Coordinates of N, CA, C and O in Angstrom, one line a residue:
S1 N 76.5 118.9 -84.0 CA 75.8 117.6 -84.4 C 75.1 117.2 -85.3 O 75.0 118.4 -86.0
I2 N 74.6 116.5 -85.9 CA 74.2 116.6 -87.6 C 72.6 114.9 -87.3 O 72.9 113.7 -87.0
I3 N 71.5 116.1 -87.0 CA 70.9 115.5 -86.9 C 69.7 115.1 -88.3 O 69.7 116.2 -89.1
S4 N 69.0 114.2 -88.5 CA 68.6 113.5 -89.1 C 67.6 114.1 -88.8 O 66.6 114.0 -88.5
T5 N 66.4 114.0 -90.6 CA 65.0 114.8 -90.7 C 64.3 113.7 -90.6 O 63.0 113.9 -90.2
A6 N 64.4 112.4 -90.8 CA 63.9 111.0 -90.8 C 63.3 110.6 -89.7 O 64.2 111.0 -88.2
T7 N 62.3 110.0 -89.4 CA 62.2 109.3 -88.4 C 62.3 107.9 -88.6 O 60.9 107.3 -88.3
P8 N 63.0 106.9 -88.5 CA 63.1 106.1 -88.7 C 63.0 104.8 -87.8 O 63.4 103.6 -86.9
N9 N 61.5 105.0 -86.9 CA 61.3 104.5 -85.5 C 59.7 103.8 -85.9 O 58.7 104.0 -84.9
D10 N 59.6 103.1 -86.9 CA 58.3 102.2 -86.9 C 58.8 100.3 -86.9 O 57.9 100.0 -87.1
G11 N 59.7 100.3 -86.9 CA 59.7 98.7 -86.1 C 60.6 98.3 -87.1 O 60.8 96.9 -86.8
N12 N 60.7 99.0 -88.5 CA 61.9 98.4 -89.5 C 62.8 97.9 -89.1 O 63.6 99.4 -88.9
W13 N 64.0 97.4 -90.1 CA 65.5 97.9 -89.9 C 65.3 98.7 -91.2 O 65.0 99.0 -92.4
H14 N 66.6 100.0 -91.1 CA 66.9 101.2 -91.8 C 67.9 101.5 -92.1 O 68.9 100.9 -91.3
F15 N 68.5 101.7 -93.2 CA 69.9 101.4 -93.4 C 70.6 103.5 -93.1 O 70.0 103.7 -94.0
I16 N 71.2 103.3 -92.2 CA 71.7 104.7 -91.9 C 73.0 104.7 -92.5 O 73.7 103.9 -91.8
V17 N 73.5 105.9 -93.3 CA 75.2 105.9 -93.5 C 74.9 107.3 -93.7 O 74.1 108.5 -93.1
C18 N 76.4 107.8 -92.5 CA 76.6 108.8 -92.5 C 78.1 109.3 -93.4 O 79.2 108.5 -93.3
T19 N 78.3 110.3 -94.3 CA 79.8 110.4 -95.2 C 80.1 111.9 -94.6 O 79.3 112.4 -93.9
Y20 N 81.5 111.9 -94.8 CA 82.1 113.4 -95.0 C 82.7 113.6 -96.2 O 83.6 112.8 -96.4
D21 N 82.8 115.1 -96.3 CA 83.2 115.0 -97.8 C 84.7 116.3 -97.4 O 84.7 117.2 -98.1
G22 N 84.7 116.3 -96.4 CA 85.6 117.5 -96.4 C 85.5 118.5 -94.9 O 86.3 119.3 -94.4
S23 N 84.5 119.2 -95.4 CA 83.8 119.6 -94.4 C 82.5 119.6 -93.9 O 81.9 120.2 -92.5
N24 N 81.5 118.8 -94.1 CA 80.3 118.3 -93.7 C 79.9 116.6 -93.7 O 80.3 116.4 -94.2
G25 N 79.2 117.0 -92.5 CA 78.8 115.4 -92.1 C 77.4 115.1 -93.0 O 76.3 116.2 -93.1
I26 N 77.4 114.3 -93.9 CA 76.0 114.0 -94.3 C 75.3 112.8 -93.7 O 75.9 112.1 -94.1
V27 N 74.2 112.9 -93.8 CA 73.3 111.7 -92.8 C 72.2 111.1 -93.7 O 71.7 111.7 -94.5
Y28 N 72.2 109.8 -94.7 CA 71.7 109.5 -95.6 C 70.3 108.2 -94.2 O 70.8 107.3 -93.6
V29 N 69.4 107.9 -94.4 CA 69.0 107.3 -94.5 C 67.9 106.4 -95.4 O 67.1 106.9 -95.9
D30 N 67.9 105.4 -95.8 CA 67.3 104.7 -96.8 C 67.8 104.9 -97.9 O 66.9 105.3 -98.9
G31 N 69.1 105.2 -98.2 CA 69.4 106.1 -99.4 C 69.3 107.7 -99.6 O 69.9 107.8 -100.9
T32 N 68.1 108.2 -98.5 CA 67.9 109.5 -99.0 C 68.0 110.4 -98.6 O 68.3 110.1 -96.5
S33 N 68.8 111.5 -98.5 CA 69.9 112.1 -97.8 C 68.7 112.9 -96.7 O 67.4 113.6 -97.1
S34 N 69.2 113.2 -95.3 CA 68.1 113.4 -94.3 C 68.4 114.2 -93.5 O 68.4 114.9 -92.2
G35 N 70.2 115.0 -93.4 CA 70.8 115.3 -92.7 C 71.6 116.2 -92.9 O 72.6 115.4 -93.2
T36 N 72.0 117.1 -92.9 CA 73.6 117.8 -93.2 C 74.5 118.5 -92.1 O 73.2 119.6 -91.5
G37 N 75.3 118.5 -91.5 CA 75.8 119.3 -90.9 C 77.2 119.9 -90.7 O 78.6 118.7 -91.6
A38 N 77.7 120.9 -91.2 CA 79.5 121.3 -91.2 C 79.8 120.6 -89.8 O 79.7 120.5 -88.7
W39 N 81.5 120.0 -89.9 CA 82.2 119.2 -89.2 C 82.9 119.5 -89.6 O 84.1 119.2 -90.3
A40 N 83.9 120.8 -88.7 CA 85.2 120.9 -88.9 C 86.6 120.4 -88.2 O 87.6 120.5 -88.7
N41 N 85.8 119.2 -87.5 CA 87.0 118.4 -86.9 C 87.3 117.0 -87.4 O 88.0 116.0 -87.3
G42 N 86.7 117.1 -88.5 CA 86.8 115.1 -89.1 C 86.5 114.7 -88.2 O 85.8 114.5 -87.3
L43 N 86.6 113.4 -88.6 CA 86.6 112.0 -87.7 C 86.9 110.8 -87.1 O 86.7 110.3 -87.1
A44 N 88.3 111.3 -87.5 CA 89.2 110.9 -86.9 C 89.1 110.7 -85.3 O 88.7 112.0 -84.2
Y45 N 89.7 109.9 -83.8 CA 89.6 109.7 -82.9 C 90.2 111.2 -82.5 O 91.7 111.1 -82.8
A46 N 90.3 112.1 -81.0 CA 90.8 112.7 -81.0 C 90.8 112.5 -79.2 O 89.8 111.9 -78.6
A47 N 91.3 112.8 -78.4 CA 91.3 112.8 -77.3 C 89.9 113.4 -76.7 O 89.4 113.2 -75.2
T48 N 89.3 114.3 -77.3 CA 88.3 115.0 -76.9 C 87.2 114.8 -77.3 O 86.2 114.9 -77.8
S49 N 87.5 114.3 -78.7 CA 86.2 114.7 -79.9 C 86.4 112.9 -80.9 O 87.3 113.3 -81.4
Y50 N 85.5 112.6 -80.5 CA 85.8 110.7 -81.5 C 84.2 110.7 -81.6 O 83.4 110.9 -81.1
P51 N 84.3 110.1 -82.6 CA 82.5 109.7 -83.2 C 81.9 108.9 -81.8 O 82.4 108.2 -81.7
R52 N 80.3 109.1 -81.5 CA 79.5 108.3 -81.0 C 78.6 107.9 -82.1 O 77.7 108.3 -82.7
I53 N 78.3 106.8 -81.9 CA 77.6 105.9 -82.7 C 76.2 105.3 -81.4 O 76.6 104.2 -80.8
G54 N 75.1 105.5 -81.0 CA 74.4 105.1 -80.5 C 74.0 106.6 -79.7 O 73.0 106.3 -78.1
C55 N 74.5 107.6 -79.0 CA 73.8 108.7 -78.2 C 74.8 110.1 -78.6 O 75.7 109.8 -79.9
R56 N 74.7 111.1 -77.3 CA 75.5 112.0 -78.0 C 76.4 112.4 -76.8 O 76.5 112.1 -76.1
N57 N 77.2 113.3 -77.0 CA 77.8 113.8 -75.9 C 77.7 115.2 -75.4 O 77.8 116.1 -76.3
D58 N 76.9 116.1 -74.5 CA 76.8 117.2 -74.3 C 77.7 117.6 -73.0 O 77.6 116.8 -71.6
A59 N 78.6 118.4 -73.2 CA 79.5 118.9 -72.0 C 80.3 118.0 -71.4 O 80.1 118.0 -69.8
G60 N 80.8 116.5 -72.2 CA 81.8 116.0 -71.6 C 81.4 114.6 -71.0 O 81.9 113.8 -70.5
T61 N 79.4 114.7 -70.8 CA 79.1 113.3 -70.5 C 78.2 112.9 -71.9 O 77.4 113.5 -72.8
N62 N 78.1 111.5 -72.7 CA 77.8 110.3 -72.9 C 76.3 111.1 -72.4 O 76.0 110.5 -71.4
T63 N 74.6 111.0 -73.5 CA 74.0 111.2 -73.0 C 72.8 110.6 -74.6 O 73.2 110.5 -75.4
A64 N 71.7 110.2 -73.9 CA 70.4 110.4 -75.0 C 71.2 108.9 -76.0 O 70.8 109.3 -77.0
F65 N 71.1 107.9 -75.5 CA 71.2 106.6 -75.7 C 69.8 106.0 -76.9 O 69.0 106.2 -75.9
L66 N 70.6 105.6 -77.5 CA 69.9 104.9 -78.6 C 68.9 104.0 -77.6 O 69.8 102.8 -77.4
T67 N 67.7 103.8 -78.2 CA 67.0 102.5 -77.8 C 66.3 102.0 -79.0 O 65.9 101.9 -80.6
G68 N 67.4 100.6 -78.7 CA 66.9 100.2 -80.5 C 68.3 99.3 -80.6 O 68.7 98.6 -79.4
S69 N 68.2 98.6 -81.8 CA 69.2 97.9 -82.1 C 70.2 98.5 -83.2 O 69.7 98.8 -84.2
L70 N 71.9 98.0 -83.4 CA 72.7 98.5 -84.4 C 73.0 97.0 -84.9 O 73.5 96.5 -84.1
D71 N 73.4 97.0 -86.3 CA 74.0 95.8 -86.5 C 74.8 96.2 -87.4 O 74.8 97.4 -88.4
D72 N 76.0 95.9 -88.0 CA 77.2 95.7 -88.9 C 77.4 97.3 -88.7 O 77.3 98.0 -89.6
V73 N 77.7 97.9 -87.6 CA 78.9 99.0 -87.7 C 80.2 98.9 -88.6 O 81.0 98.3 -88.1
F74 N 80.4 100.4 -89.1 CA 81.4 100.1 -90.1 C 82.3 101.6 -90.1 O 81.7 102.6 -90.6
L75 N 83.8 101.9 -89.8 CA 84.1 102.7 -89.9 C 85.4 102.7 -91.2 O 86.5 101.9 -91.0
K76 N 85.1 104.1 -92.0 CA 86.2 103.5 -92.8 C 87.3 104.9 -93.5 O 86.3 105.9 -94.1
K77 N 88.1 104.9 -93.3 CA 89.2 106.6 -93.9 C 89.6 106.4 -94.9 O 90.5 105.6 -95.2
E78 N 89.4 107.1 -95.9 CA 89.3 106.8 -97.4 C 90.9 108.5 -97.4 O 90.7 109.0 -96.7
P79 N 91.8 107.5 -98.7 CA 93.0 108.6 -98.4 C 92.7 109.9 -99.3 O 91.2 109.9 -99.5
L80 N 93.2 110.7 -98.7 CA 92.6 112.1 -99.2 C 93.6 112.6 -100.7 O 94.7 112.5 -100.5

């Protein structure tokens, strides 16, 4: 998991981005780095591991769902 140190729960819209450099995922909130985590499997879909937006997966079950709104979700794979 990549967990942000920011707490954007103030009722305002925030710009949240996660990037991947081939080894680590980095979360940015409003342009400021706020969390990094090693990510060995990449971000591509796999039968048992795929990106989740608005929840996390604990032992094969989606949980901890986002209470709020998402707008304009975009996933892009850059050529390596």
